[in-house]
Amino acid sequence: MKLRSVAVAFALTVCATGLLAQGPKPTPVSLWHNVQGVINGKRLLPGSKRFQPGSRNADYYTIDGVNAIARSYVLKHHGVVQCSNFPNGSLLIKQNYDVSHKLVNITAMLKCKGYDTADNDWVMANYSPAGKAIAFGKVALCINCHAIAAKSDTVFAPPPANLLSPKTIHVYFPAKKITIPYLKLLKKYPHSIMQ
Ligand code: HEC
């Protein structure tokens, strides 16, 4: 247990100092450890709310969490929309809940300079509520959709600031229905719809 914490601390230090090429990369286990830190720390992404509307049944409600590095960067820039280059070690997570408030999965993005220079250097991951990595690393599905938010370093501002049209969502999740609360948001905030 102690050894594992040391390994996690080392992986984070390496990320935070930009020495990734010379040190260990974050692993599904080390990142899950950091994700739990964000959940326990209860820091919300500035501008977001607990149980805000998501777009599909798998994320009917969402909670966007951040670590201290990401939070102070977003606050300094007065919101995600003005954030064009998140600092090393920034960690953002999205807890996805179904309509009955049951946790379905947790997505995470960790900024790791040198990890994926072509795609803004984020380690992308999706975990089951028990911490099993469903996807991890340079995940094309995540990266391609997040690229829509290129101006803000591929981070979306929380609803209703950055919304996706049902058409765009269906490109990535063809079988998933858009929820009624999300359709209402789209109707109320048409200028927030990103292309
Ligand atoms: C169809 C487009 C799409 C796909 C695919 C997608 N996301 Fe997102 N993601 C979004 C949108 C839109 C938001 C903002 C909604 C919110 O914050 O509740 C978001 C929010 C997030 C957040 C919170 C930070 C932010 O950008 O607001 C994280 C972390 C995240 N996604 C990670 C992932 C990971 C990891 C994957 C792949 C497993 C993934 N996403 C796949 C569209 C997508």
PDB file of C-alpha atoms and ligand atoms in Angstrom:
ATOM      1  CA  MET A   1       0.000   0.000   0.000  1.00  0.00           C
ATOM      2  CA  LYS A   2       2.767   2.378   0.995  1.00  0.00           C
ATOM      3  CA  LEU A   3       4.805   1.437  -2.053  1.00  0.00           C
ATOM      4  CA  ARG A   4       1.837   2.130  -4.297  1.00  0.00           C
ATOM      5  CA  SER A   5       1.379   5.632  -2.855  1.00  0.00           C
ATOM      6  CA  VAL A   6       5.026   6.373  -3.488  1.00  0.00           C
ATOM      7  CA  ALA A   7       4.622   5.215  -7.104  1.00  0.00           C
ATOM      8  CA  VAL A   8       1.540   7.420  -7.556  1.00  0.00           C
ATOM      9  CA  ALA A   9       3.288  10.433  -6.056  1.00  0.00           C
ATOM     10  CA  PHE A  10       6.230   9.872  -8.377  1.00  0.00           C
ATOM     11  CA  ALA A  11       4.055   9.563 -11.474  1.00  0.00           C
ATOM     12  CA  LEU A  12       2.327  12.837 -10.609  1.00  0.00           C
ATOM     13  CA  THR A  13       5.595  14.641  -9.874  1.00  0.00           C
ATOM     14  CA  VAL A  14       6.895  13.520 -13.238  1.00  0.00           C
ATOM     15  CA  CYS A  15       3.787  14.829 -14.982  1.00  0.00           C
ATOM     16  CA  ALA A  16       3.861  18.084 -13.081  1.00  0.00           C
ATOM     17  CA  THR A  17       7.474  18.820 -13.925  1.00  0.00           C
ATOM     18  CA  GLY A  18       7.251  17.884 -17.566  1.00  0.00           C
ATOM     19  CA  LEU A  19       9.824  15.103 -17.371  1.00  0.00           C
ATOM     20  CA  LEU A  20       7.464  12.512 -18.750  1.00  0.00           C
ATOM     21  CA  ALA A  21       9.843  11.249 -21.402  1.00  0.00           C
ATOM     22  CA  GLN A  22      12.329  10.256 -18.712  1.00  0.00           C
ATOM     23  CA  GLY A  23       9.946   8.865 -16.109  1.00  0.00           C
ATOM     24  CA  PRO A  24       7.009   6.499 -15.700  1.00  0.00           C
ATOM     25  CA  LYS A  25       3.787   7.354 -17.465  1.00  0.00           C
ATOM     26  CA  PRO A  26       0.551   7.479 -15.482  1.00  0.00           C
ATOM     27  CA  THR A  27      -1.112   4.076 -15.349  1.00  0.00           C
ATOM     28  CA  PRO A  28      -4.804   3.149 -15.031  1.00  0.00           C
ATOM     29  CA  VAL A  29      -4.152   2.405 -11.341  1.00  0.00           C
ATOM     30  CA  SER A  30      -2.249   5.615 -10.563  1.00  0.00           C
ATOM     31  CA  LEU A  31      -4.832   7.749 -12.353  1.00  0.00           C
ATOM     32  CA  TRP A  32      -7.722   6.019 -10.562  1.00  0.00           C
ATOM     33  CA  HIS A  33      -6.010   6.894  -7.303  1.00  0.00           C
ATOM     34  CA  ASN A  34      -5.914  10.563  -8.367  1.00  0.00           C
ATOM     35  CA  VAL A  35      -9.553  10.427  -9.525  1.00  0.00           C
ATOM     36  CA  GLN A  36     -10.559   9.250  -6.058  1.00  0.00           C
ATOM     37  CA  GLY A  37      -8.593  12.168  -4.632  1.00  0.00           C
ATOM     38  CA  VAL A  38     -10.705  14.572  -6.723  1.00  0.00           C
ATOM     39  CA  ILE A  39     -13.951  12.860  -5.656  1.00  0.00           C
ATOM     40  CA  ASN A  40     -12.965  12.974  -1.984  1.00  0.00           C
ATOM     41  CA  GLY A  41     -11.749  16.574  -2.285  1.00  0.00           C
ATOM     42  CA  LYS A  42     -15.205  17.607  -3.597  1.00  0.00           C
ATOM     43  CA  ARG A  43     -13.794  20.421  -5.763  1.00  0.00           C
ATOM     44  CA  LEU A  44     -16.218  21.278  -8.548  1.00  0.00           C
ATOM     45  CA  LEU A  45     -15.143  22.557 -11.946  1.00  0.00           C
ATOM     46  CA  PRO A  46     -15.834  26.320 -11.595  1.00  0.00           C
ATOM     47  CA  GLY A  47     -19.136  27.121 -13.292  1.00  0.00           C
ATOM     48  CA  SER A  48     -20.538  23.614 -12.844  1.00  0.00           C
ATOM     49  CA  LYS A  49     -23.182  22.317 -10.439  1.00  0.00           C
ATOM     50  CA  ARG A  50     -23.670  18.982  -8.727  1.00  0.00           C
ATOM     51  CA  PHE A  51     -26.079  16.803 -10.727  1.00  0.00           C
ATOM     52  CA  GLN A  52     -26.293  19.151 -13.688  1.00  0.00           C
ATOM     53  CA  PRO A  53     -27.983  17.771 -16.831  1.00  0.00           C
ATOM     54  CA  GLY A  54     -26.009  15.454 -19.097  1.00  0.00           C
ATOM     55  CA  SER A  55     -27.074  14.483 -22.599  1.00  0.00           C
ATOM     56  CA  ARG A  56     -27.851  10.732 -22.517  1.00  0.00           C
ATOM     57  CA  ASN A  57     -29.350   8.191 -20.104  1.00  0.00           C
ATOM     58  CA  ALA A  58     -25.819   7.081 -19.160  1.00  0.00           C
ATOM     59  CA  ASP A  59     -25.062  10.635 -18.069  1.00  0.00           C
ATOM     60  CA  TYR A  60     -28.515  11.941 -17.213  1.00  0.00           C
ATOM     61  CA  TYR A  61     -26.886  13.866 -14.346  1.00  0.00           C
ATOM     62  CA  THR A  62     -23.217  14.765 -14.106  1.00  0.00           C
ATOM     63  CA  ILE A  63     -20.777  16.124 -11.548  1.00  0.00           C
ATOM     64  CA  ASP A  64     -17.635  17.785 -12.942  1.00  0.00           C
ATOM     65  CA  GLY A  65     -14.723  17.643 -10.495  1.00  0.00           C
ATOM     66  CA  VAL A  66     -11.205  19.074 -10.639  1.00  0.00           C
ATOM     67  CA  ASN A  67      -7.956  18.921  -8.718  1.00  0.00           C
ATOM     68  CA  ALA A  68      -6.433  22.035  -7.156  1.00  0.00           C
ATOM     69  CA  ILE A  69      -4.171  22.781 -10.176  1.00  0.00           C
ATOM     70  CA  ALA A  70      -7.070  22.781 -12.664  1.00  0.00           C
ATOM     71  CA  ARG A  71      -9.359  24.690 -10.314  1.00  0.00           C
ATOM     72  CA  SER A  72      -6.994  27.596  -9.715  1.00  0.00           C
ATOM     73  CA  TYR A  73      -6.178  27.804 -13.440  1.00  0.00           C
ATOM     74  CA  VAL A  74      -9.894  28.007 -14.383  1.00  0.00           C
ATOM     75  CA  LEU A  75     -10.595  30.569 -11.635  1.00  0.00           C
ATOM     76  CA  LYS A  76      -7.655  32.694 -12.754  1.00  0.00           C
ATOM     77  CA  HIS A  77      -9.073  32.748 -16.302  1.00  0.00           C
ATOM     78  CA  HIS A  78     -12.668  33.387 -15.170  1.00  0.00           C
ATOM     79  CA  GLY A  79     -14.084  30.179 -16.601  1.00  0.00           C
ATOM     80  CA  VAL A  80     -13.238  27.285 -18.946  1.00  0.00           C
ATOM     81  CA  VAL A  81     -14.043  29.260 -22.100  1.00  0.00           C
ATOM     82  CA  GLN A  82     -10.945  31.459 -21.556  1.00  0.00           C
ATOM     83  CA  CYS A  83      -8.652  28.499 -20.732  1.00  0.00           C
ATOM     84  CA  SER A  84      -6.425  27.769 -23.706  1.00  0.00           C
ATOM     85  CA  ASN A  85      -3.571  25.850 -22.097  1.00  0.00           C
ATOM     86  CA  PHE A  86      -4.196  23.896 -18.892  1.00  0.00           C
ATOM     87  CA  PRO A  87      -1.057  23.455 -16.766  1.00  0.00           C
ATOM     88  CA  ASN A  88       0.702  20.145 -16.334  1.00  0.00           C
ATOM     89  CA  GLY A  89      -0.932  17.906 -13.755  1.00  0.00           C
ATOM     90  CA  SER A  90      -4.437  19.384 -14.291  1.00  0.00           C
ATOM     91  CA  LEU A  91      -7.032  16.685 -13.659  1.00  0.00           C
ATOM     92  CA  LEU A  92     -10.696  16.997 -14.624  1.00  0.00           C
ATOM     93  CA  ILE A  93     -13.302  14.321 -14.056  1.00  0.00           C
ATOM     94  CA  LYS A  94     -16.971  13.806 -14.920  1.00  0.00           C
ATOM     95  CA  GLN A  95     -19.063  11.511 -12.757  1.00  0.00           C
ATOM     96  CA  ASN A  96     -21.975  10.200 -14.798  1.00  0.00           C
ATOM     97  CA  TYR A  97     -25.238   9.236 -13.090  1.00  0.00           C
ATOM     98  CA  ASP A  98     -28.415   7.692 -14.487  1.00  0.00           C
ATOM     99  CA  VAL A  99     -31.921   9.067 -13.938  1.00  0.00           C
ATOM    100  CA  SER A 100     -32.128   7.404 -10.504  1.00  0.00           C
ATOM    101  CA  HIS A 101     -28.844   8.976  -9.354  1.00  0.00           C
ATOM    102  CA  LYS A 102     -26.918   5.713  -9.692  1.00  0.00           C
ATOM    103  CA  LEU A 103     -23.264   6.242 -10.628  1.00  0.00           C
ATOM    104  CA  VAL A 104     -22.704   4.698 -14.091  1.00  0.00           C
ATOM    105  CA  ASN A 105     -19.070   5.576 -14.843  1.00  0.00           C
ATOM    106  CA  ILE A 106     -16.408   8.228 -14.353  1.00  0.00           C
ATOM    107  CA  THR A 107     -14.426   9.857 -17.163  1.00  0.00           C
ATOM    108  CA  ALA A 108     -11.160  11.634 -16.501  1.00  0.00           C
ATOM    109  CA  MET A 109      -8.587  13.716 -18.340  1.00  0.00           C
ATOM    110  CA  LEU A 110      -5.114  14.356 -16.951  1.00  0.00           C
ATOM    111  CA  LYS A 111      -2.766  16.911 -18.526  1.00  0.00           C
ATOM    112  CA  CYS A 112       0.608  15.333 -19.003  1.00  0.00           C
ATOM    113  CA  LYS A 113       3.042  17.393 -21.076  1.00  0.00           C
ATOM    114  CA  GLY A 114       4.718  15.218 -23.709  1.00  0.00           C
ATOM    115  CA  TYR A 115       2.136  12.425 -23.491  1.00  0.00           C
ATOM    116  CA  ASP A 116       0.250  13.115 -26.738  1.00  0.00           C
ATOM    117  CA  THR A 117       1.534  16.330 -28.279  1.00  0.00           C
ATOM    118  CA  ALA A 118      -0.744  16.041 -31.351  1.00  0.00           C
ATOM    119  CA  ASP A 119      -3.860  16.014 -29.149  1.00  0.00           C
ATOM    120  CA  ASN A 120      -3.189  18.567 -26.384  1.00  0.00           C
ATOM    121  CA  ASP A 121      -1.367  16.100 -24.081  1.00  0.00           C
ATOM    122  CA  TRP A 122      -4.345  14.671 -22.195  1.00  0.00           C
ATOM    123  CA  VAL A 123      -4.455  11.151 -20.795  1.00  0.00           C
ATOM    124  CA  MET A 124      -8.117  10.155 -21.307  1.00  0.00           C
ATOM    125  CA  ALA A 125      -9.778   7.482 -19.179  1.00  0.00           C
ATOM    126  CA  ASN A 126     -13.125   5.949 -18.394  1.00  0.00           C
ATOM    127  CA  TYR A 127     -13.641   3.969 -15.168  1.00  0.00           C
ATOM    128  CA  SER A 128     -16.400   1.806 -13.761  1.00  0.00           C
ATOM    129  CA  PRO A 129     -17.664   2.957 -10.321  1.00  0.00           C
ATOM    130  CA  ALA A 130     -15.394   0.280  -8.790  1.00  0.00           C
ATOM    131  CA  GLY A 131     -12.321   1.671 -10.560  1.00  0.00           C
ATOM    132  CA  LYS A 132     -11.962  -0.760 -13.470  1.00  0.00           C
ATOM    133  CA  ALA A 133     -10.426   1.035 -16.457  1.00  0.00           C
ATOM    134  CA  ILE A 134     -12.856   0.684 -19.391  1.00  0.00           C
ATOM    135  CA  ALA A 135     -10.693   2.925 -21.599  1.00  0.00           C
ATOM    136  CA  PHE A 136      -7.330   4.530 -20.933  1.00  0.00           C
ATOM    137  CA  GLY A 137      -4.706   6.582 -22.765  1.00  0.00           C
ATOM    138  CA  LYS A 138      -4.992   8.155 -26.224  1.00  0.00           C
ATOM    139  CA  VAL A 139      -8.651   7.195 -26.668  1.00  0.00           C
ATOM    140  CA  ALA A 140      -9.823   8.276 -30.142  1.00  0.00           C
ATOM    141  CA  LEU A 141     -13.540   8.426 -29.238  1.00  0.00           C
ATOM    142  CA  CYS A 142     -12.879  10.876 -26.418  1.00  0.00           C
ATOM    143  CA  ILE A 143     -10.208  12.896 -28.232  1.00  0.00           C
ATOM    144  CA  ASN A 144     -12.235  13.360 -31.432  1.00  0.00           C
ATOM    145  CA  CYS A 145     -15.331  14.696 -29.724  1.00  0.00           C
ATOM    146  CA  HIS A 146     -13.384  16.848 -27.251  1.00  0.00           C
ATOM    147  CA  ALA A 147     -11.537  18.384 -30.233  1.00  0.00           C
ATOM    148  CA  ILE A 148     -14.751  20.375 -30.846  1.00  0.00           C
ATOM    149  CA  ALA A 149     -13.658  22.432 -27.804  1.00  0.00           C
ATOM    150  CA  ALA A 150     -10.221  23.117 -29.331  1.00  0.00           C
ATOM    151  CA  LYS A 151     -10.243  26.780 -28.272  1.00  0.00           C
ATOM    152  CA  SER A 152     -10.377  25.833 -24.593  1.00  0.00           C
ATOM    153  CA  ASP A 153      -7.685  23.120 -24.777  1.00  0.00           C
ATOM    154  CA  THR A 154     -10.360  20.487 -25.603  1.00  0.00           C
ATOM    155  CA  VAL A 155     -12.170  21.033 -22.294  1.00  0.00           C
ATOM    156  CA  PHE A 156     -15.902  21.772 -22.524  1.00  0.00           C
ATOM    157  CA  ALA A 157     -17.395  24.464 -20.316  1.00  0.00           C
ATOM    158  CA  PRO A 158     -20.194  22.974 -18.191  1.00  0.00           C
ATOM    159  CA  PRO A 159     -23.817  23.212 -19.337  1.00  0.00           C
ATOM    160  CA  PRO A 160     -25.402  25.411 -20.505  1.00  0.00           C
ATOM    161  CA  ALA A 161     -22.239  27.169 -21.776  1.00  0.00           C
ATOM    162  CA  ASN A 162     -21.053  24.497 -24.274  1.00  0.00           C
ATOM    163  CA  LEU A 163     -23.729  22.200 -25.712  1.00  0.00           C
ATOM    164  CA  LEU A 164     -23.618  19.601 -28.480  1.00  0.00           C
ATOM    165  CA  SER A 165     -26.421  19.045 -30.958  1.00  0.00           C
ATOM    166  CA  PRO A 166     -28.154  15.627 -31.027  1.00  0.00           C
ATOM    167  CA  LYS A 167     -26.665  15.167 -34.506  1.00  0.00           C
ATOM    168  CA  THR A 168     -23.117  15.564 -33.200  1.00  0.00           C
ATOM    169  CA  ILE A 169     -23.751  13.302 -30.208  1.00  0.00           C
ATOM    170  CA  HIS A 170     -25.162  10.599 -32.506  1.00  0.00           C
ATOM    171  CA  VAL A 171     -21.926  10.534 -34.508  1.00  0.00           C
ATOM    172  CA  TYR A 172     -20.206   9.178 -31.383  1.00  0.00           C
ATOM    173  CA  PHE A 173     -23.080   7.374 -29.678  1.00  0.00           C
ATOM    174  CA  PRO A 174     -25.420   6.307 -32.524  1.00  0.00           C
ATOM    175  CA  ALA A 175     -27.712   4.162 -30.381  1.00  0.00           C
ATOM    176  CA  LYS A 176     -28.162   6.590 -27.478  1.00  0.00           C
ATOM    177  CA  LYS A 177     -31.239   8.724 -26.968  1.00  0.00           C
ATOM    178  CA  ILE A 178     -30.868  12.369 -25.974  1.00  0.00           C
ATOM    179  CA  THR A 179     -32.595  13.128 -22.670  1.00  0.00           C
ATOM    180  CA  ILE A 180     -35.570  15.500 -22.433  1.00  0.00           C
ATOM    181  CA  PRO A 181     -33.793  17.912 -20.003  1.00  0.00           C
ATOM    182  CA  TYR A 182     -30.898  18.178 -22.481  1.00  0.00           C
ATOM    183  CA  LEU A 183     -33.281  18.821 -25.385  1.00  0.00           C
ATOM    184  CA  LYS A 184     -34.832  21.606 -23.284  1.00  0.00           C
ATOM    185  CA  LEU A 185     -31.372  23.107 -22.684  1.00  0.00           C
ATOM    186  CA  LEU A 186     -30.695  23.073 -26.432  1.00  0.00           C
ATOM    187  CA  LYS A 187     -33.958  24.886 -27.066  1.00  0.00           C
ATOM    188  CA  LYS A 188     -33.315  27.468 -24.349  1.00  0.00           C
ATOM    189  CA  TYR A 189     -29.650  28.106 -25.224  1.00  0.00           C
ATOM    190  CA  PRO A 190     -29.355  27.683 -29.030  1.00  0.00           C
ATOM    191  CA  HIS A 191     -26.298  29.974 -29.109  1.00  0.00           C
ATOM    192  CA  SER A 192     -24.399  27.544 -26.870  1.00  0.00           C
ATOM    193  CA  ILE A 193     -24.510  24.761 -29.472  1.00  0.00           C
ATOM    194  CA  MET A 194     -20.996  24.011 -30.742  1.00  0.00           C
ATOM    195  CA  GLN A 195     -20.211  22.795 -34.233  1.00  0.00           C
TER     196      GLN A 195
HETATM  197  C1  HEC B   1     -19.892  13.056 -28.057  1.00  0.00           C
HETATM  198  C2  HEC B   1     -18.849  13.864 -27.496  1.00  0.00           C
HETATM  199  C3  HEC B   1     -18.049  13.370 -26.326  1.00  0.00           C
HETATM  200  C4  HEC B   1     -17.376  12.189 -26.189  1.00  0.00           C
HETATM  201  C5  HEC B   1     -17.301  11.037 -27.158  1.00  0.00           C
HETATM  202  C6  HEC B   1     -16.720  12.262 -24.895  1.00  0.00           C
HETATM  203  N1  HEC B   1     -16.988  13.448 -24.274  1.00  0.00           N
HETATM  204 FE1  HEC B   1     -16.264  14.086 -22.508  1.00  0.00          FE
HETATM  205  N2  HEC B   1     -17.517  15.664 -22.550  1.00  0.00           N
HETATM  206  C7  HEC B   1     -18.307  16.027 -23.602  1.00  0.00           C
HETATM  207  C8  HEC B   1     -19.065  17.236 -23.269  1.00  0.00           C
HETATM  208  C9  HEC B   1     -20.042  17.969 -24.173  1.00  0.00           C
HETATM  209  C10 HEC B   1     -18.700  17.564 -21.945  1.00  0.00           C
HETATM  210  C11 HEC B   1     -19.238  18.733 -21.108  1.00  0.00           C
HETATM  211  C12 HEC B   1     -20.463  18.297 -20.341  1.00  0.00           C
HETATM  212  C13 HEC B   1     -20.297  18.323 -18.894  1.00  0.00           C
HETATM  213  O1  HEC B   1     -19.305  18.871 -18.406  1.00  0.00           O
HETATM  214  O2  HEC B   1     -21.168  17.783 -18.188  1.00  0.00           O
HETATM  215  C14 HEC B   1     -17.718  16.570 -21.537  1.00  0.00           C
HETATM  216  C15 HEC B   1     -17.076  16.589 -20.315  1.00  0.00           C
HETATM  217  C16 HEC B   1     -16.015  15.784 -19.996  1.00  0.00           C
HETATM  218  C17 HEC B   1     -15.175  15.949 -18.843  1.00  0.00           C
HETATM  219  C18 HEC B   1     -15.264  17.093 -17.832  1.00  0.00           C
HETATM  220  C19 HEC B   1     -14.368  18.220 -18.335  1.00  0.00           C
HETATM  221  C20 HEC B   1     -14.954  18.936 -19.526  1.00  0.00           C
HETATM  222  O3  HEC B   1     -14.424  18.823 -20.655  1.00  0.00           O
HETATM  223  O4  HEC B   1     -15.999  19.582 -19.334  1.00  0.00           O
HETATM  224  C21 HEC B   1     -14.254  14.955 -18.878  1.00  0.00           C
HETATM  225  C22 HEC B   1     -13.147  14.710 -17.882  1.00  0.00           C
HETATM  226  C23 HEC B   1     -14.507  14.156 -20.053  1.00  0.00           C
HETATM  227  N3  HEC B   1     -15.590  14.689 -20.726  1.00  0.00           N
HETATM  228  C24 HEC B   1     -13.760  13.070 -20.434  1.00  0.00           C
HETATM  229  C25 HEC B   1     -14.091  12.244 -21.510  1.00  0.00           C
HETATM  230  C26 HEC B   1     -13.449  10.960 -21.788  1.00  0.00           C
HETATM  231  C27 HEC B   1     -12.302  10.382 -21.016  1.00  0.00           C
HETATM  232  C28 HEC B   1     -14.080  10.438 -22.878  1.00  0.00           C
HETATM  233  C29 HEC B   1     -13.856   9.098 -23.528  1.00  0.00           C
HETATM  234  C30 HEC B   1     -13.963   7.936 -22.693  1.00  0.00           C
HETATM  235  C31 HEC B   1     -15.090  11.404 -23.300  1.00  0.00           C
HETATM  236  N4  HEC B   1     -15.063  12.479 -22.446  1.00  0.00           N
HETATM  237  C32 HEC B   1     -15.909  11.253 -24.399  1.00  0.00           C
HETATM  238  C33 HEC B   1     -18.370  15.400 -24.811  1.00  0.00           C
HETATM  239  C34 HEC B   1     -17.820  14.149 -25.102  1.00  0.00           C
END
